[in-house]
Amino acid sequence: MHCASLGEFEQGRPLIEAIRKKHPQYKIVLTFFSPSGFEASKNYAHAEVISYLPLDTKQNARDFMSIVKPHMAIFIKYEFWINFLNALKVLKRLLIWCRPFLKIIIRSLNGMGRYL
């Protein structure tokens, strides 16, 4: 799950905890862009890894995907990291965008989508 900063993390926290409860076997990687989110959550118990998301370059995206090997990716709000999104598309991974007010849009990378 990627959260730009602390506010997005607070919006995504219930989703992380629901995923953890329903799928305790999943390994959760939580990434941030800003120090406010990272510093406030670096000891968060519901994620195995908490880190900054590397800068959005093609090589960083490929390297990150090869290390993390994600089953799915969740972006909170309006974060569009085009190289990371393209890397997810190449891997045919599920992409979830969570927008304000917990309207969750699930969108597979083949263009299909639905609202929950």
mmCIF file with all atom_site columns, C-alpha atoms in Angstrom:
data_model
loop_
_atom_site.group_PDB
_atom_site.id
_atom_site.type_symbol
_atom_site.label_atom_id
_atom_site.label_alt_id
_atom_site.label_comp_id
_atom_site.label_asym_id
_atom_site.label_entity_id
_atom_site.label_seq_id
_atom_site.pdbx_PDB_ins_code
_atom_site.Cartn_x
_atom_site.Cartn_y
_atom_site.Cartn_z
_atom_site.occupancy
_atom_site.B_iso_or_equiv
_atom_site.pdbx_formal_charge
_atom_site.auth_seq_id
_atom_site.auth_comp_id
_atom_site.auth_asym_id
_atom_site.auth_atom_id
_atom_site.pdbx_PDB_model_num
ATOM 1   C CA . MET A 1 1   ? 0.000   0.000   0.000   1.00 0.00 ? 1   MET A CA 1
ATOM 2   C CA . HIS A 1 2   ? 1.286   3.439   -0.890  1.00 0.00 ? 2   HIS A CA 1
ATOM 3   C CA . CYS A 1 3   ? 0.268   6.530   1.066   1.00 0.00 ? 3   CYS A CA 1
ATOM 4   C CA . ALA A 1 4   ? 1.650   9.920   0.110   1.00 0.00 ? 4   ALA A CA 1
ATOM 5   C CA . SER A 1 5   ? 1.678   11.215  3.675   1.00 0.00 ? 5   SER A CA 1
ATOM 6   C CA . LEU A 1 6   ? 0.156   10.906  7.133   1.00 0.00 ? 6   LEU A CA 1
ATOM 7   C CA . GLY A 1 7   ? -3.377  11.904  6.077   1.00 0.00 ? 7   GLY A CA 1
ATOM 8   C CA . GLU A 1 8   ? -3.527  9.199   3.418   1.00 0.00 ? 8   GLU A CA 1
ATOM 9   C CA . PHE A 1 9   ? -2.152  6.678   5.893   1.00 0.00 ? 9   PHE A CA 1
ATOM 10  C CA . GLU A 1 10  ? -4.950  7.514   8.332   1.00 0.00 ? 10  GLU A CA 1
ATOM 11  C CA . GLN A 1 11  ? -7.475  6.962   5.523   1.00 0.00 ? 11  GLN A CA 1
ATOM 12  C CA . GLY A 1 12  ? -5.867  3.658   4.534   1.00 0.00 ? 12  GLY A CA 1
ATOM 13  C CA . ARG A 1 13  ? -5.326  2.290   8.038   1.00 0.00 ? 13  ARG A CA 1
ATOM 14  C CA . PRO A 1 14  ? -8.802  0.645   8.305   1.00 0.00 ? 14  PRO A CA 1
ATOM 15  C CA . LEU A 1 15  ? -8.201  -1.081  4.972   1.00 0.00 ? 15  LEU A CA 1
ATOM 16  C CA . ILE A 1 16  ? -4.797  -2.386  6.068   1.00 0.00 ? 16  ILE A CA 1
ATOM 17  C CA . GLU A 1 17  ? -6.283  -3.695  9.297   1.00 0.00 ? 17  GLU A CA 1
ATOM 18  C CA . ALA A 1 18  ? -9.189  -5.348  7.457   1.00 0.00 ? 18  ALA A CA 1
ATOM 19  C CA . ILE A 1 19  ? -6.768  -7.030  5.054   1.00 0.00 ? 19  ILE A CA 1
ATOM 20  C CA . ARG A 1 20  ? -4.613  -8.167  7.966   1.00 0.00 ? 20  ARG A CA 1
ATOM 21  C CA . LYS A 1 21  ? -7.658  -9.611  9.755   1.00 0.00 ? 21  LYS A CA 1
ATOM 22  C CA . LYS A 1 22  ? -9.054  -11.420 6.699   1.00 0.00 ? 22  LYS A CA 1
ATOM 23  C CA . HIS A 1 23  ? -5.701  -12.520 5.231   1.00 0.00 ? 23  HIS A CA 1
ATOM 24  C CA . PRO A 1 24  ? -3.151  -12.814 8.048   1.00 0.00 ? 24  PRO A CA 1
ATOM 25  C CA . GLN A 1 25  ? -0.819  -14.715 5.726   1.00 0.00 ? 25  GLN A CA 1
ATOM 26  C CA . TYR A 1 26  ? -0.345  -11.651 3.476   1.00 0.00 ? 26  TYR A CA 1
ATOM 27  C CA . LYS A 1 27  ? 2.858   -9.686  3.875   1.00 0.00 ? 27  LYS A CA 1
ATOM 28  C CA . ILE A 1 28  ? 2.055   -5.966  3.824   1.00 0.00 ? 28  ILE A CA 1
ATOM 29  C CA . VAL A 1 29  ? 4.535   -3.436  2.473   1.00 0.00 ? 29  VAL A CA 1
ATOM 30  C CA . LEU A 1 30  ? 3.593   0.137   3.365   1.00 0.00 ? 30  LEU A CA 1
ATOM 31  C CA . THR A 1 31  ? 5.289   2.961   1.453   1.00 0.00 ? 31  THR A CA 1
ATOM 32  C CA . PHE A 1 32  ? 5.270   6.737   1.745   1.00 0.00 ? 32  PHE A CA 1
ATOM 33  C CA . PHE A 1 33  ? 6.402   9.783   -0.177  1.00 0.00 ? 33  PHE A CA 1
ATOM 34  C CA . SER A 1 34  ? 6.607   12.238  2.716   1.00 0.00 ? 34  SER A CA 1
ATOM 35  C CA . PRO A 1 35  ? 8.430   12.077  6.038   1.00 0.00 ? 35  PRO A CA 1
ATOM 36  C CA . SER A 1 36  ? 5.218   12.890  7.964   1.00 0.00 ? 36  SER A CA 1
ATOM 37  C CA . GLY A 1 37  ? 3.625   9.556   7.069   1.00 0.00 ? 37  GLY A CA 1
ATOM 38  C CA . PHE A 1 38  ? 6.798   7.546   7.398   1.00 0.00 ? 38  PHE A CA 1
ATOM 39  C CA . GLU A 1 39  ? 7.839   8.959   10.768  1.00 0.00 ? 39  GLU A CA 1
ATOM 40  C CA . ALA A 1 40  ? 4.373   8.569   12.300  1.00 0.00 ? 40  ALA A CA 1
ATOM 41  C CA . SER A 1 41  ? 3.947   4.978   11.136  1.00 0.00 ? 41  SER A CA 1
ATOM 42  C CA . LYS A 1 42  ? 7.429   3.462   11.153  1.00 0.00 ? 42  LYS A CA 1
ATOM 43  C CA . ASN A 1 43  ? 6.479   1.191   14.070  1.00 0.00 ? 43  ASN A CA 1
ATOM 44  C CA . TYR A 1 44  ? 3.010   0.303   12.755  1.00 0.00 ? 44  TYR A CA 1
ATOM 45  C CA . ALA A 1 45  ? 2.324   -3.303  13.747  1.00 0.00 ? 45  ALA A CA 1
ATOM 46  C CA . HIS A 1 46  ? 0.162   -4.294  10.762  1.00 0.00 ? 46  HIS A CA 1
ATOM 47  C CA . ALA A 1 47  ? 2.878   -3.987  8.087   1.00 0.00 ? 47  ALA A CA 1
ATOM 48  C CA . GLU A 1 48  ? 5.968   -6.139  7.708   1.00 0.00 ? 48  GLU A CA 1
ATOM 49  C CA . VAL A 1 49  ? 7.870   -3.451  5.801   1.00 0.00 ? 49  VAL A CA 1
ATOM 50  C CA . ILE A 1 50  ? 7.514   0.340   6.065   1.00 0.00 ? 50  ILE A CA 1
ATOM 51  C CA . SER A 1 51  ? 9.572   2.407   3.661   1.00 0.00 ? 51  SER A CA 1
ATOM 52  C CA . TYR A 1 52  ? 9.702   5.322   1.283   1.00 0.00 ? 52  TYR A CA 1
ATOM 53  C CA . LEU A 1 53  ? 8.646   4.485   -2.271  1.00 0.00 ? 53  LEU A CA 1
ATOM 54  C CA . PRO A 1 54  ? 11.691  4.996   -4.506  1.00 0.00 ? 54  PRO A CA 1
ATOM 55  C CA . LEU A 1 55  ? 11.578  7.833   -7.033  1.00 0.00 ? 55  LEU A CA 1
ATOM 56  C CA . ASP A 1 56  ? 9.362   7.012   -9.986  1.00 0.00 ? 56  ASP A CA 1
ATOM 57  C CA . THR A 1 57  ? 11.820  5.878   -12.643 1.00 0.00 ? 57  THR A CA 1
ATOM 58  C CA . LYS A 1 58  ? 11.508  2.832   -14.884 1.00 0.00 ? 58  LYS A CA 1
ATOM 59  C CA . GLN A 1 59  ? 14.523  1.174   -13.303 1.00 0.00 ? 59  GLN A CA 1
ATOM 60  C CA . ASN A 1 60  ? 13.400  1.888   -9.725  1.00 0.00 ? 60  ASN A CA 1
ATOM 61  C CA . ALA A 1 61  ? 9.956   0.496   -10.512 1.00 0.00 ? 61  ALA A CA 1
ATOM 62  C CA . ARG A 1 62  ? 11.391  -2.689  -12.042 1.00 0.00 ? 62  ARG A CA 1
ATOM 63  C CA . ASP A 1 63  ? 13.828  -3.143  -9.149  1.00 0.00 ? 63  ASP A CA 1
ATOM 64  C CA . PHE A 1 64  ? 11.119  -2.537  -6.543  1.00 0.00 ? 64  PHE A CA 1
ATOM 65  C CA . MET A 1 65  ? 8.768   -5.063  -8.197  1.00 0.00 ? 65  MET A CA 1
ATOM 66  C CA . SER A 1 66  ? 11.518  -7.685  -8.415  1.00 0.00 ? 66  SER A CA 1
ATOM 67  C CA . ILE A 1 67  ? 12.294  -7.279  -4.705  1.00 0.00 ? 67  ILE A CA 1
ATOM 68  C CA . VAL A 1 68  ? 8.743   -6.966  -3.347  1.00 0.00 ? 68  VAL A CA 1
ATOM 69  C CA . LYS A 1 69  ? 6.962   -9.273  -5.839  1.00 0.00 ? 69  LYS A CA 1
ATOM 70  C CA . PRO A 1 70  ? 3.523   -7.778  -5.107  1.00 0.00 ? 70  PRO A CA 1
ATOM 71  C CA . HIS A 1 71  ? 0.300   -9.729  -5.415  1.00 0.00 ? 71  HIS A CA 1
ATOM 72  C CA . MET A 1 72  ? -1.610  -6.446  -5.553  1.00 0.00 ? 72  MET A CA 1
ATOM 73  C CA . ALA A 1 73  ? -0.970  -2.731  -5.073  1.00 0.00 ? 73  ALA A CA 1
ATOM 74  C CA . ILE A 1 74  ? -3.108  -0.195  -3.246  1.00 0.00 ? 74  ILE A CA 1
ATOM 75  C CA . PHE A 1 75  ? -2.665  3.550   -3.765  1.00 0.00 ? 75  PHE A CA 1
ATOM 76  C CA . ILE A 1 76  ? -4.472  5.917   -1.403  1.00 0.00 ? 76  ILE A CA 1
ATOM 77  C CA . LYS A 1 77  ? -6.050  8.980   -3.036  1.00 0.00 ? 77  LYS A CA 1
ATOM 78  C CA . TYR A 1 78  ? -4.530  10.533  -6.118  1.00 0.00 ? 78  TYR A CA 1
ATOM 79  C CA . GLU A 1 79  ? -1.015  9.182   -6.288  1.00 0.00 ? 79  GLU A CA 1
ATOM 80  C CA . PHE A 1 80  ? -0.121  8.342   -9.884  1.00 0.00 ? 80  PHE A CA 1
ATOM 81  C CA . TRP A 1 81  ? 3.398   6.971   -10.172 1.00 0.00 ? 81  TRP A CA 1
ATOM 82  C CA . ILE A 1 82  ? 3.367   6.171   -13.884 1.00 0.00 ? 82  ILE A CA 1
ATOM 83  C CA . ASN A 1 83  ? 6.463   3.950   -13.957 1.00 0.00 ? 83  ASN A CA 1
ATOM 84  C CA . PHE A 1 84  ? 5.247   1.934   -10.974 1.00 0.00 ? 84  PHE A CA 1
ATOM 85  C CA . LEU A 1 85  ? 1.787   1.650   -12.549 1.00 0.00 ? 85  LEU A CA 1
ATOM 86  C CA . ASN A 1 86  ? 3.333   0.459   -15.818 1.00 0.00 ? 86  ASN A CA 1
ATOM 87  C CA . ALA A 1 87  ? 5.461   -2.097  -13.967 1.00 0.00 ? 87  ALA A CA 1
ATOM 88  C CA . LEU A 1 88  ? 2.314   -3.415  -12.260 1.00 0.00 ? 88  LEU A CA 1
ATOM 89  C CA . LYS A 1 89  ? 0.610   -3.616  -15.640 1.00 0.00 ? 89  LYS A CA 1
ATOM 90  C CA . VAL A 1 90  ? 3.462   -5.638  -17.114 1.00 0.00 ? 90  VAL A CA 1
ATOM 91  C CA . LEU A 1 91  ? 3.179   -8.045  -14.163 1.00 0.00 ? 91  LEU A CA 1
ATOM 92  C CA . LYS A 1 92  ? -0.638  -8.113  -14.519 1.00 0.00 ? 92  LYS A CA 1
ATOM 93  C CA . ARG A 1 93  ? -1.151  -7.272  -10.862 1.00 0.00 ? 93  ARG A CA 1
ATOM 94  C CA . LEU A 1 94  ? -4.356  -6.044  -9.285  1.00 0.00 ? 94  LEU A CA 1
ATOM 95  C CA . LEU A 1 95  ? -4.360  -2.302  -8.677  1.00 0.00 ? 95  LEU A CA 1
ATOM 96  C CA . ILE A 1 96  ? -6.659  -0.665  -6.132  1.00 0.00 ? 96  ILE A CA 1
ATOM 97  C CA . TRP A 1 97  ? -7.114  3.099   -5.792  1.00 0.00 ? 97  TRP A CA 1
ATOM 98  C CA . CYS A 1 98  ? -8.786  4.288   -2.592  1.00 0.00 ? 98  CYS A CA 1
ATOM 99  C CA . ARG A 1 99  ? -10.245 7.749   -2.853  1.00 0.00 ? 99  ARG A CA 1
ATOM 100 C CA . PRO A 1 100 ? -11.609 10.088  -0.153  1.00 0.00 ? 100 PRO A CA 1
ATOM 101 C CA . PHE A 1 101 ? -14.661 8.996   1.813   1.00 0.00 ? 101 PHE A CA 1
ATOM 102 C CA . LEU A 1 102 ? -13.564 5.375   1.388   1.00 0.00 ? 102 LEU A CA 1
ATOM 103 C CA . LYS A 1 103 ? -14.977 5.042   -2.112  1.00 0.00 ? 103 LYS A CA 1
ATOM 104 C CA . ILE A 1 104 ? -12.852 2.156   -3.227  1.00 0.00 ? 104 ILE A CA 1
ATOM 105 C CA . ILE A 1 105 ? -12.287 1.535   -6.898  1.00 0.00 ? 105 ILE A CA 1
ATOM 106 C CA . ILE A 1 106 ? -10.847 -1.809  -7.808  1.00 0.00 ? 106 ILE A CA 1
ATOM 107 C CA . ARG A 1 107 ? -9.348  -1.768  -11.228 1.00 0.00 ? 107 ARG A CA 1
ATOM 108 C CA . SER A 1 108 ? -7.508  -4.624  -12.833 1.00 0.00 ? 108 SER A CA 1
ATOM 109 C CA . LEU A 1 109 ? -4.873  -3.523  -15.239 1.00 0.00 ? 109 LEU A CA 1
ATOM 110 C CA . ASN A 1 110 ? -6.726  -4.857  -18.281 1.00 0.00 ? 110 ASN A CA 1
ATOM 111 C CA . GLY A 1 111 ? -9.164  -1.939  -18.027 1.00 0.00 ? 111 GLY A CA 1
ATOM 112 C CA . MET A 1 112 ? -12.011 -3.682  -16.207 1.00 0.00 ? 112 MET A CA 1
ATOM 113 C CA . GLY A 1 113 ? -13.244 -2.124  -12.999 1.00 0.00 ? 113 GLY A CA 1
ATOM 114 C CA . ARG A 1 114 ? -16.035 -2.066  -10.433 1.00 0.00 ? 114 ARG A CA 1
ATOM 115 C CA . TYR A 1 115 ? -17.077 -0.196  -7.296  1.00 0.00 ? 115 TYR A CA 1
ATOM 116 C CA . LEU A 1 116 ? -17.370 -1.941  -3.950  1.00 0.00 ? 116 LEU A CA 1
#
